[in-house]
């Protein structure tokens, strides 16, 4: 399986072009869209979101991850194997949180370049052929050199920020919920939020925090938009009372 | 084939997780996104929209239907076979309109639970594995008990409301057009609308009603947004003059 | 492979119905969404965008292209083979730019009609079965007659207009960049824009033109929305200084 995690926009004309390349190079490998609405200009938030999603990705698969505002500039292209799963993308920190949290991780700097490569769409021209080659077991032969580490590394620690807001208006934080006591309170947008196990346990129109299905602290509203009520945006700071 | 009908948002990070589970449990079964923009907090409107879409679903397929504001609460999980097609989802009325309109329908209450189940994402953790099992012919062995009926049942009757607004601004009603005389007029947003067979039969910028491709009365504009012109929202009442 | 290029909306309930028909008629042919956000009421802009995307489409594939405000009216349905690739859609100009630019092109007028055809959704009822038949090599037997030309033909020339705005706010023009000197300036929204090779070469917040990954002149911003800064919309005129 090949997973896609990008800021290309689910409704835009970029994903189809990436899939066309994947289908030509790896015809029998299923491709799954994890997310194409990763925060476009916030690589750190995207890195934390991808790290949280990694638990949903079956071992042995390949993830093409592109949030790449510096495309065409000096940043490197990398592939890494974290606990048996492959990740391909820019060396701008995007892959660094999941790498830092893995039990074991190996890194390759991608040296291969296609004959024709656009300046702005490496997802299609560079990362997709490499992801397909990995899915076929043809990597890294002649395409990459082993590397000791990533150049940009955000580390394994949690991020006390809003990293994603879904279409219901629920706000994901970069805080992992495991180990956080249920009487902890979360502060965001100047308001203190209490814990609820699930939406229907909160009052109608009430805002609360809970452990979401990715294991993150999420700020949510029962039948309303938490992001609107608290005036939250991606990148906004959040804190823990405890 | 497995069909998906949800309020998860086509651009959000939920559909990919459901598909990952389906691909792991039912690797060779094609999955088709029917709609991920079902009215999130209006189960009744969603139920009528799903019932209208059911005619497009080939017999023998499985539809995973999730519009589930009460997830994690007391509502049951159900599977039903309506005229040879399977539907899996919450027992909150979502499946009840198509069931009431079917010539024959059988019900099962899903008793199986996964080892790990999030409180908020039963689409991924509960309904997807059950849908995959049905697609493999392994249901209901040990996973469900036969049931006489649904707990929440909206019945077979039409719904005189706007149930969906598409991206062109055309407004679907819960009224079936079959049998409705073409000289009937529809009232919505305080305006009376006449019938037109198709967009190009109406005046440019004109608003009219017609029988849409799902067999429903739809309020539409030729080259304009009917929803904007009539200030329509999902849930808004509509009436028939006749 | 079957490619889809439409204005049906990626998040709406139309694409799934088209794919259901394709899967029933051509079960083993992969389907790729190129774009479902083509400019709905601007067939000319859509035609130029499709022509630019055509270079990404592998030879031998079938593209179902529907931007069809006149559906149900008098316009014809056509299929054409341009340089070895098939295209199916309305004869309203949508296919004419790629046809005019092809080295070789043959035309068929689709005479086949399904037993049941909705007035408003020929993408599902007419074009999808024809595209599936072509993918199976069963076209045009009994389904079409050879034709000398298209009725509506926009020609091969570039279009000095904004033809698409992506979700980053970058604005595609209908001008091909090949052969355009890098010291040319583009005027749009009353502002003159200079060339940059790629985003990271421009000043932060700066607006520039560059050759995008489809070979078109694109007006873009580094970390900002060019469309917002220049108040651009699809259809807005652009000019070249040179």
XYZ file of C-alpha atoms in Angstrom:
726
model
C 0.000 0.000 0.000
C 1.050 3.557 -0.715
C -0.329 6.300 1.523
C -0.500 9.966 0.571
C -0.147 12.772 3.124
C 0.116 16.205 1.509
C -1.094 19.796 1.441
C -2.068 19.422 -2.252
C -5.795 19.860 -1.585
C -8.259 16.982 -2.038
C -10.251 19.007 -4.579
C -7.306 20.345 -6.566
C -5.518 19.000 -9.674
C -2.318 17.792 -8.003
C -3.328 14.485 -6.394
C -4.550 13.004 -9.676
C -1.197 13.693 -11.307
C 0.672 11.988 -8.453
C -1.650 8.977 -8.713
C -1.097 8.807 -12.472
C 2.646 8.445 -11.896
C 2.136 5.876 -9.122
C -0.241 3.832 -11.277
C 2.258 3.818 -14.151
C 5.207 2.826 -11.963
C 3.443 0.549 -9.453
C 0.247 -0.615 -11.208
C -0.927 -3.160 -8.664
C -0.260 -1.273 -5.459
C -3.359 0.250 -3.792
C -3.087 3.968 -3.035
C -4.901 5.535 -0.087
C -5.417 9.253 0.523
C -4.667 9.854 4.192
C -4.928 13.635 3.987
C -4.399 16.359 1.404
C -5.301 19.213 3.744
C -2.180 19.176 5.901
C -1.359 22.700 7.127
C 0.378 24.101 4.031
C 2.703 26.654 5.567
C 3.219 24.969 8.930
C 5.617 22.065 8.448
C 5.946 21.508 12.216
C 2.186 21.094 12.738
C 2.063 18.794 9.702
C 4.926 16.729 11.125
C 3.053 16.194 14.393
C -0.157 15.285 12.588
C 1.669 12.777 10.380
C 3.363 11.247 13.427
C -0.038 10.730 15.071
C -1.477 9.179 11.888
C 1.478 6.803 11.620
C -0.112 4.407 14.102
C -2.916 3.871 11.534
C -0.455 2.893 8.785
C 0.184 -0.850 8.460
C 3.849 -1.960 8.643
C 5.524 -2.543 5.297
C 3.667 0.239 3.533
C 5.074 3.357 1.874
C 3.921 6.880 2.724
C 4.503 9.756 0.339
C 4.510 12.873 2.521
C 4.736 16.315 0.965
C 4.299 19.636 2.733
C 7.041 21.480 0.976
C 6.972 25.282 0.842
C 10.696 25.232 -0.029
C 10.287 23.047 -3.132
C 12.830 23.861 -5.807
C 15.196 25.367 -3.232
C 18.130 23.837 -1.371
C 16.359 21.330 0.888
C 17.154 17.635 0.394
C 14.844 14.772 -0.553
C 14.858 11.824 1.852
C 13.447 8.381 2.428
C 13.383 6.694 5.789
C 12.328 3.410 7.255
C 10.701 3.790 10.667
C 9.834 0.540 12.427
C 9.336 -1.260 9.119
C 7.323 1.412 7.279
C 8.736 3.681 4.585
C 8.302 7.432 4.340
C 9.393 9.610 1.401
C 9.459 13.400 1.370
C 11.424 16.607 1.785
C 14.061 16.957 4.499
C 12.390 19.975 6.046
C 11.296 18.408 9.344
C 8.075 16.865 8.031
C 9.276 13.291 8.670
C 11.300 14.104 11.758
C 8.707 13.714 14.532
C 7.667 10.222 13.492
C 11.339 9.327 13.009
C 12.286 10.582 16.473
C 9.435 8.569 18.030
C 10.219 5.334 16.193
C 11.978 2.519 18.011
C 14.304 2.166 15.010
C 14.853 4.400 11.999
C 17.199 4.394 8.993
C 17.720 7.317 6.622
C 18.580 7.705 2.924
C 19.281 10.890 1.016
C 17.642 10.584 -2.425
C 20.286 11.233 -5.090
C 18.280 10.066 -8.120
C 16.666 12.738 -10.273
C 14.215 12.198 -13.143
C 15.206 13.271 -16.665
C 12.530 15.962 -16.562
C 11.731 17.544 -13.232
C 9.496 20.575 -12.794
C 10.737 23.214 -10.366
C 7.563 23.187 -8.284
C 6.023 19.702 -8.299
C 8.516 17.236 -6.827
C 5.599 15.250 -5.390
C 4.776 14.150 -8.930
C 8.225 14.162 -10.533
C 10.559 12.956 -7.784
C 8.799 11.551 -4.711
C 6.139 9.526 -6.554
C 8.602 7.515 -8.697
C 10.753 6.892 -5.602
C 7.718 5.758 -3.572
C 6.729 3.418 -6.404
C 10.280 2.018 -6.557
C 10.201 1.337 -2.812
C 6.802 -0.356 -3.133
C 8.438 -2.614 -5.760
C 11.461 -3.367 -3.581
C 13.796 -1.564 -5.992
C 15.037 0.990 -3.519
C 17.628 2.280 -2.776
C 19.636 0.651 -5.589
C 21.330 3.538 -7.353
C 18.771 6.025 -6.125
C 19.970 7.071 -2.687
C 22.822 7.103 -0.235
C 22.658 6.034 3.376
C 22.615 8.922 5.807
C 23.152 9.270 9.538
C 20.343 11.686 10.245
C 17.854 14.272 8.990
C 19.034 17.849 8.541
C 15.889 19.408 10.008
C 14.730 17.610 13.140
C 11.834 18.783 15.338
C 12.397 15.954 17.855
C 9.994 13.568 19.598
C 8.406 15.916 22.148
C 4.748 16.918 22.078
C 3.721 20.249 20.559
C 1.502 22.549 22.619
C -0.267 23.995 19.595
C -3.333 23.462 17.460
C -2.049 21.317 14.591
C -5.252 20.667 12.630
C -8.898 21.730 12.547
C -11.345 19.294 10.965
C -14.510 20.169 9.040
C -16.663 19.819 12.148
C -14.548 22.534 13.788
C -12.796 20.172 16.180
C -9.215 21.208 16.914
C -6.416 18.650 17.187
C -3.481 19.535 19.422
C 0.055 18.180 19.210
C -0.346 16.791 22.756
C -0.602 13.038 23.187
C -3.426 12.140 25.570
C -1.927 8.939 26.927
C -0.924 9.425 30.553
C -2.698 12.756 30.857
C -4.982 12.645 33.934
C -8.678 13.065 33.152
C -8.957 15.906 35.660
C -6.367 17.933 33.738
C -7.725 21.047 32.103
C -6.609 22.419 28.744
C -6.344 26.133 28.106
C -6.837 27.483 24.589
C -8.095 30.817 23.312
C -8.220 32.079 26.874
C -10.695 29.417 28.028
C -10.205 26.424 30.336
C -11.681 23.164 29.079
C -12.650 20.083 31.083
C -12.446 16.478 29.955
C -15.332 14.477 28.487
C -15.062 10.891 27.279
C -17.112 11.482 24.138
C -19.319 14.082 22.452
C -22.623 12.818 23.825
C -21.264 13.101 27.403
C -20.888 16.878 27.013
C -23.726 19.378 27.248
C -25.281 20.371 23.910
C -23.236 23.280 22.572
C -20.565 22.612 25.217
C -16.839 22.645 24.506
C -14.493 20.090 26.082
C -11.289 18.151 25.524
C -11.062 14.417 24.915
C -8.669 11.770 23.626
C -9.406 11.554 19.932
C -9.168 8.529 17.674
C -5.483 9.291 16.919
C -4.618 9.430 20.627
C -4.268 13.222 20.675
C -5.838 15.808 22.959
C -8.610 17.330 20.863
C -10.738 20.379 21.628
C -14.271 19.602 20.530
C -17.832 20.827 20.739
C -21.015 18.781 21.080
C -23.073 19.821 18.061
C -21.040 22.993 17.548
C -17.655 24.128 16.249
C -15.015 24.358 18.974
C -12.754 26.274 16.604
C -15.383 28.991 16.144
C -16.310 29.188 19.823
C -12.675 29.479 20.906
C -11.460 31.373 17.811
C -8.796 28.762 17.167
C -6.438 28.523 14.206
C -3.681 26.091 13.349
C -0.532 27.178 15.179
C -2.395 28.673 18.153
C -0.817 27.801 21.505
C -2.533 25.453 23.984
C -1.548 24.592 27.562
C -2.215 22.010 30.262
C -3.318 22.978 33.770
C -1.876 19.993 35.574
C -18.300 -3.385 -3.912
C -18.326 -1.351 -0.725
C -19.960 2.091 -0.810
C -19.269 4.849 1.687
C -21.917 7.377 2.743
C -20.809 9.577 5.630
C -20.483 13.073 7.032
C -16.696 12.567 7.476
C -15.789 15.229 4.908
C -14.137 14.334 1.588
C -11.147 16.549 2.391
C -10.670 15.457 5.992
C -8.512 12.699 7.538
C -11.269 10.226 8.397
C -12.092 8.573 5.065
C -8.508 7.422 4.492
C -8.469 5.660 7.860
C -11.724 3.837 7.053
C -10.310 2.777 3.692
C -7.119 1.523 5.328
C -9.190 -0.816 7.511
C -11.302 -1.944 4.543
C -8.228 -2.615 2.425
C -6.662 -4.692 5.207
C -9.814 -6.744 5.846
C -11.200 -6.959 2.295
C -8.194 -6.373 0.006
C -9.842 -7.156 -3.326
C -13.151 -5.379 -2.875
C -13.472 -2.030 -4.691
C -14.518 0.891 -2.498
C -16.543 3.810 -3.869
C -17.127 7.152 -2.156
C -20.803 7.961 -2.604
C -20.768 11.033 -0.372
C -18.828 12.304 2.623
C -20.756 15.563 2.893
C -24.024 14.167 4.258
C -25.711 16.730 6.560
C -23.719 16.155 9.756
C -26.251 17.125 12.403
C -29.404 16.210 10.501
C -29.787 12.429 10.535
C -33.290 12.602 9.045
C -32.176 14.578 5.977
C -29.224 12.208 5.582
C -31.573 9.222 5.781
C -33.710 10.585 2.950
C -30.669 11.363 0.818
C -29.262 7.863 1.351
C -32.634 6.313 0.466
C -32.653 8.238 -2.836
C -29.073 7.189 -3.612
C -29.895 3.540 -2.926
C -31.328 3.113 -6.422
C -27.791 3.785 -7.769
C -26.255 1.004 -5.660
C -25.970 -2.378 -7.403
C -27.590 -5.338 -5.593
C -25.228 -7.487 -3.579
C -23.041 -4.590 -2.502
C -22.331 -3.322 1.006
C -22.866 0.297 2.067
C -21.137 1.704 5.124
C -23.338 4.613 6.261
C -22.244 6.848 9.105
C -23.882 10.073 10.210
C -23.569 9.548 13.904
C -23.662 12.540 16.246
C -24.433 10.140 19.130
C -21.291 8.005 18.637
C -19.979 6.590 21.886
C -23.414 6.923 23.515
C -26.231 4.399 23.932
C -27.365 3.966 20.320
C -27.007 0.519 18.773
C -24.984 -0.586 15.756
C -26.981 -2.389 13.071
C -26.680 -4.150 9.747
C -29.585 -4.721 7.419
C -30.261 -6.370 4.114
C -32.699 -4.398 1.978
C -33.714 -6.069 -1.285
C -30.378 -7.884 -1.520
C -28.049 -5.013 -0.600
C -26.349 -4.627 2.765
C -26.195 -1.482 4.870
C -24.136 -1.046 8.046
C -24.380 1.883 10.455
C -25.790 3.346 13.646
C -29.388 2.646 14.700
C -30.293 6.324 14.844
C -32.728 6.434 11.910
C -30.080 6.831 9.193
C -30.920 3.468 7.588
C -34.632 3.564 8.363
C -36.030 5.360 5.306
C -34.418 3.006 2.796
C -35.460 0.069 4.974
C -39.076 1.221 5.136
C -39.157 1.635 1.356
C -37.592 -1.746 0.580
C -39.804 -4.602 -0.586
C -38.030 -6.877 1.917
C -35.667 -6.061 4.762
C -33.927 -8.063 7.491
C -32.186 -6.589 10.529
C -29.236 -7.587 12.704
C -27.989 -5.919 15.856
C -24.159 -5.913 15.796
C -22.896 -7.496 19.013
C -19.246 -7.879 18.008
C -16.802 -5.296 19.330
C -13.133 -4.905 18.341
C -10.415 -5.388 20.975
C -9.590 -1.690 20.726
C -12.377 0.719 19.935
C -12.055 4.497 20.084
C -14.943 6.342 21.685
C -15.507 8.619 18.709
C -14.613 6.782 15.493
C -16.823 3.701 15.169
C -16.774 4.161 11.386
C -13.153 3.029 11.432
C -13.130 0.689 14.412
C -16.530 -1.049 14.296
C -18.480 -0.465 11.079
C -15.560 -0.886 8.644
C -14.510 -4.355 9.906
C -18.170 -5.451 9.884
C -18.665 -4.122 6.332
C -15.524 -5.975 5.226
C -16.763 -9.188 6.880
C -20.083 -8.883 5.040
C -18.259 -8.277 1.753
C -16.436 -11.556 2.459
C -19.645 -13.416 3.304
C -18.563 -13.926 6.911
C -21.473 -12.112 8.511
C -23.273 -12.494 10.892
C -21.449 -15.551 12.307
C -20.754 -14.626 15.925
C -20.955 -10.920 15.160
C -24.666 -10.088 15.365
C -28.081 -11.196 16.458
C -31.205 -11.175 14.362
C -33.579 -8.364 15.227
C -37.223 -7.607 14.460
C -36.857 -3.932 13.720
C -34.855 -0.714 14.035
C -35.170 1.306 17.238
C -35.305 4.666 15.470
C -37.537 4.608 12.405
C -38.404 7.674 10.321
C -40.732 5.676 8.050
C -41.142 5.578 4.263
C -42.957 8.890 3.674
C -41.419 11.786 1.760
C -39.829 14.675 3.659
C -40.934 18.210 2.785
C -37.550 19.736 3.539
C -34.300 20.655 1.860
C -32.093 17.617 2.484
C -28.938 18.556 0.566
C -27.407 21.501 -1.290
C -24.797 20.682 -3.918
C -21.787 22.807 -4.871
C -23.682 24.451 -7.731
C -26.237 25.701 -5.186
C -28.973 23.304 -6.310
C -31.206 22.204 -3.434
C -32.442 18.619 -3.155
C -35.756 18.083 -1.379
C -36.950 14.903 0.322
C -39.904 14.797 -2.108
C -39.928 12.097 -4.771
C -40.859 13.535 -8.157
C -42.489 10.429 -9.596
C -46.230 10.983 -9.916
C -45.974 14.690 -9.200
C -47.820 16.597 -11.990
C -45.585 18.908 -14.008
C -47.939 21.810 -13.377
C -47.430 21.510 -9.623
C -45.581 24.388 -8.044
C -43.083 24.111 -5.200
C -42.879 26.734 -2.486
C -39.580 27.359 -0.720
C -38.117 30.428 0.914
C -41.389 32.260 0.303
C -41.210 31.846 -3.486
C -43.308 29.695 -5.830
C -41.338 27.731 -8.410
C -42.547 26.296 -11.705
C -41.357 23.114 -13.378
C -38.685 22.911 -16.080
C -37.455 19.680 -17.657
C -33.811 20.685 -17.569
C -31.525 23.653 -16.894
C -31.312 24.872 -20.485
C -35.134 25.052 -20.652
C -35.208 27.733 -17.949
C -34.397 31.404 -18.464
C -30.783 32.366 -17.710
C -30.625 33.177 -14.011
C -34.086 31.675 -13.505
C -35.012 29.360 -10.634
C -37.229 26.320 -11.156
C -37.944 22.812 -9.911
C -37.224 19.631 -11.832
C -36.887 15.884 -11.327
C -33.209 15.368 -10.619
C -31.055 12.379 -11.493
C -31.963 10.669 -8.183
C -35.701 11.058 -8.848
C -36.137 13.840 -6.279
C -37.729 17.260 -6.623
C -34.773 19.631 -6.849
C -34.787 23.420 -6.731
C -32.266 24.650 -9.263
C -31.054 27.734 -11.075
C -29.884 28.040 -14.680
C -26.363 29.428 -14.358
C -26.972 30.621 -10.806
C -27.284 29.268 -7.276
C -30.870 28.489 -6.297
C -29.791 28.170 -2.654
C -28.459 31.736 -2.667
C -31.410 33.206 -4.536
C -33.940 31.547 -2.205
C -31.757 31.676 0.936
C -32.125 27.929 1.429
C -30.395 25.744 3.998
C -30.602 22.047 4.738
C -33.643 21.447 6.948
C -35.665 24.345 5.472
C -39.303 23.442 4.810
C -40.680 23.117 1.259
C -44.268 22.601 0.110
C -46.263 21.538 -2.948
C -49.025 23.685 -4.402
C -51.071 20.851 -5.865
C -6.875 3.828 -17.298
C -9.888 6.105 -17.230
C -9.366 9.734 -16.220
C -12.091 12.033 -14.950
C -12.112 15.772 -15.609
C -15.349 17.460 -14.534
C -17.000 20.301 -12.666
C -18.948 17.803 -10.512
C -17.177 18.813 -7.296
C -14.793 16.440 -5.496
C -16.913 16.601 -2.334
C -20.302 16.214 -3.987
C -22.428 13.131 -4.756
C -21.888 12.990 -8.514
C -18.420 11.468 -8.887
C -19.324 8.350 -6.888
C -22.260 7.656 -9.194
C -20.054 7.967 -12.285
C -17.512 5.600 -10.724
C -20.250 3.102 -9.870
C -21.199 2.924 -13.552
C -17.558 2.649 -14.650
C -16.879 -0.119 -12.130
C -19.897 -2.070 -13.343
C -19.028 -1.703 -17.039
C -15.211 -1.810 -16.830
C -14.436 -3.586 -13.535
C -10.682 -3.941 -13.939
C -9.825 -0.525 -15.319
C -8.276 1.905 -12.810
C -10.024 5.267 -12.547
C -8.144 8.451 -11.649
C -9.671 11.777 -10.615
C -7.778 14.459 -12.524
C -10.026 17.308 -11.406
C -13.641 17.816 -10.379
C -13.308 21.552 -9.821
C -13.089 22.650 -13.455
C -14.645 26.121 -13.905
C -18.336 25.185 -14.046
C -19.733 27.980 -16.177
C -16.622 28.689 -18.236
C -16.248 25.961 -20.845
C -13.442 27.829 -22.619
C -11.272 28.072 -19.507
C -11.979 24.404 -18.758
C -10.972 23.492 -22.317
C -7.600 25.215 -21.924
C -6.996 23.596 -18.538
C -7.824 20.150 -19.919
C -5.512 20.718 -22.895
C -2.648 21.552 -20.516
C -3.366 18.472 -18.371
C -3.383 16.242 -21.453
C 0.397 16.005 -21.438
C 0.089 14.195 -18.072
C -2.263 11.557 -19.485
C -0.574 8.378 -20.731
C -1.321 7.373 -24.344
C -4.009 4.725 -24.775
C -6.096 5.954 -21.854
C -9.654 7.268 -21.863
C -10.634 10.631 -20.400
C -14.219 11.376 -19.440
C -14.525 15.170 -19.588
C -17.714 16.885 -18.503
C -18.261 20.606 -18.056
C -21.697 20.783 -19.520
C -23.995 23.680 -18.615
C -26.113 22.861 -21.683
C -26.830 19.246 -20.627
C -30.229 18.046 -21.785
C -30.290 20.664 -24.563
C -29.302 20.423 -28.233
C -25.521 19.988 -27.946
C -24.045 16.745 -29.273
C -22.086 14.068 -27.440
C -18.693 13.252 -28.953
C -15.687 11.000 -28.613
C -12.331 11.751 -30.126
C -8.943 10.157 -30.411
C -6.121 12.668 -30.105
C -2.626 11.276 -30.636
C -3.687 7.853 -29.365
C -5.692 8.940 -26.310
C -9.471 8.951 -26.127
C -11.664 11.768 -24.852
C -15.430 11.585 -24.306
C -17.716 14.522 -23.550
C -20.103 17.173 -24.806
C -19.518 18.947 -28.125
C -19.512 22.385 -26.524
C -15.844 23.261 -27.079
C -14.514 21.461 -23.998
C -12.486 18.984 -26.075
C -11.643 21.380 -28.884
C -8.415 22.964 -27.621
C -6.645 19.656 -27.029
C -7.991 18.419 -30.372
C -6.704 21.474 -32.226
C -3.263 21.045 -30.645
C -2.984 17.318 -31.360
C -0.784 16.125 -34.223
C -3.645 13.838 -35.318
C -7.267 13.686 -34.233
C -10.343 11.670 -35.241
C -13.936 12.451 -34.234
C -17.063 10.415 -33.590
C -20.553 11.663 -32.836
C -22.101 9.418 -30.159
C -25.430 8.105 -31.427
C -26.020 5.462 -28.753
C -28.419 6.336 -25.940
C -29.089 4.301 -22.792
C -32.577 2.897 -22.157
C -32.964 5.254 -19.217
C -31.236 8.611 -19.385
C -31.770 11.404 -16.892
C -32.133 14.890 -18.354
C -29.357 16.372 -16.244
C -26.690 13.739 -15.571
C -25.261 12.545 -18.884
C -21.894 12.064 -17.183
C -23.344 9.075 -15.370
C -25.913 7.859 -17.907
C -24.274 8.451 -21.293
C -20.586 9.370 -21.112
C -19.570 6.822 -18.447
C -20.917 3.757 -20.319
C -19.286 5.034 -23.532
C -15.953 5.612 -21.774
C -16.147 2.110 -20.317
C -16.892 0.663 -23.755
C -13.862 2.437 -25.204
C -11.698 1.152 -22.357
C -12.867 -2.329 -23.370
C -12.160 -1.737 -27.056
C -15.878 -1.981 -27.948
C -16.217 1.476 -29.423
C -17.632 2.695 -31.821
C -19.449 -0.483 -32.907
C -23.075 0.634 -33.182
C -22.524 3.497 -30.783
C -21.209 6.347 -32.924
C -20.693 7.689 -36.396
C -17.494 9.094 -37.791
C -17.468 12.867 -38.028
C -15.303 15.420 -39.817
C -15.048 17.951 -37.015
C -16.403 19.358 -33.763
C -19.306 21.806 -33.910
C -17.872 24.135 -31.277
C -14.170 24.763 -31.737
C -12.127 27.227 -29.687
C -8.946 26.544 -31.700
C -5.347 25.898 -30.652
C -4.283 29.427 -29.673
C -3.389 30.411 -26.109
C -5.970 32.139 -23.914
C -4.967 35.377 -22.179
C -7.176 34.761 -19.163
C -7.073 33.221 -15.723
C -8.350 29.669 -16.280
C -8.003 28.169 -12.792
C -7.157 29.192 -9.245
C -5.812 26.476 -6.970
C -6.353 26.173 -3.213
C -3.084 27.974 -2.472
C -4.422 30.972 -4.403
C -2.088 30.477 -7.377
C -3.690 31.514 -10.657
C -3.171 29.491 -13.841
C -3.358 31.370 -17.132
C -4.171 29.941 -20.543
C -0.734 31.075 -21.766
C 1.869 28.425 -22.479
C 5.229 29.382 -21.003
C 7.431 27.600 -23.521
C 9.238 30.146 -25.657
C 8.237 33.065 -23.446
C 11.392 35.032 -22.536
C 12.134 35.135 -18.812
C 12.337 38.924 -18.886
C 8.741 39.157 -20.094
C 6.341 40.682 -17.611
C 2.739 39.591 -17.097
C 0.017 42.095 -16.317
C -3.018 41.011 -14.311
C -5.333 42.899 -11.996
C -3.538 46.115 -12.916
C -0.144 44.909 -11.646
C 3.005 43.956 -13.569
C 4.645 40.719 -12.474
C 8.245 39.616 -12.978
C 9.490 36.083 -13.507
C 10.836 33.800 -10.782
C 11.992 30.229 -11.343
C 10.299 28.900 -8.229
C 8.529 30.028 -5.043
C 11.612 30.093 -2.842
C 13.363 32.449 -5.313
C 10.724 35.151 -4.709
C 10.624 37.439 -1.685
C 8.364 36.245 1.143
C 4.883 37.575 0.405
C 5.980 38.514 -3.118
C 3.927 37.850 -6.242
C 5.540 36.656 -9.472
C 4.952 34.573 -12.599
C 6.616 31.266 -13.336
C 6.282 28.246 -15.610
C 4.141 25.821 -13.640
C 4.249 22.041 -13.664
C 1.738 21.937 -16.571
C 3.878 24.277 -18.676
C 1.546 27.249 -18.207
C 2.281 30.790 -17.073
C 1.084 30.871 -13.468
C 0.723 33.879 -11.185
C 1.866 32.836 -7.741
C 2.785 34.156 -4.329
C 5.553 32.971 -2.014
C 3.692 32.055 1.171
C 0.644 34.100 0.183
C -2.345 33.964 -2.164
C -1.680 35.646 -5.501
C -5.408 35.527 -6.275
C -6.208 37.531 -3.138
C -3.385 40.025 -3.610
C -4.318 40.694 -7.245
C -8.097 40.182 -6.806
C -8.107 37.554 -9.552
C -10.994 35.381 -10.650
C -11.328 32.758 -13.349
C -12.010 34.529 -16.658
C -10.043 37.667 -15.718
C -7.865 38.949 -18.556
C -4.047 38.755 -18.419
C -1.481 40.214 -20.803
C 2.196 39.899 -21.719
C 4.508 42.903 -21.777
C 6.900 41.601 -24.383
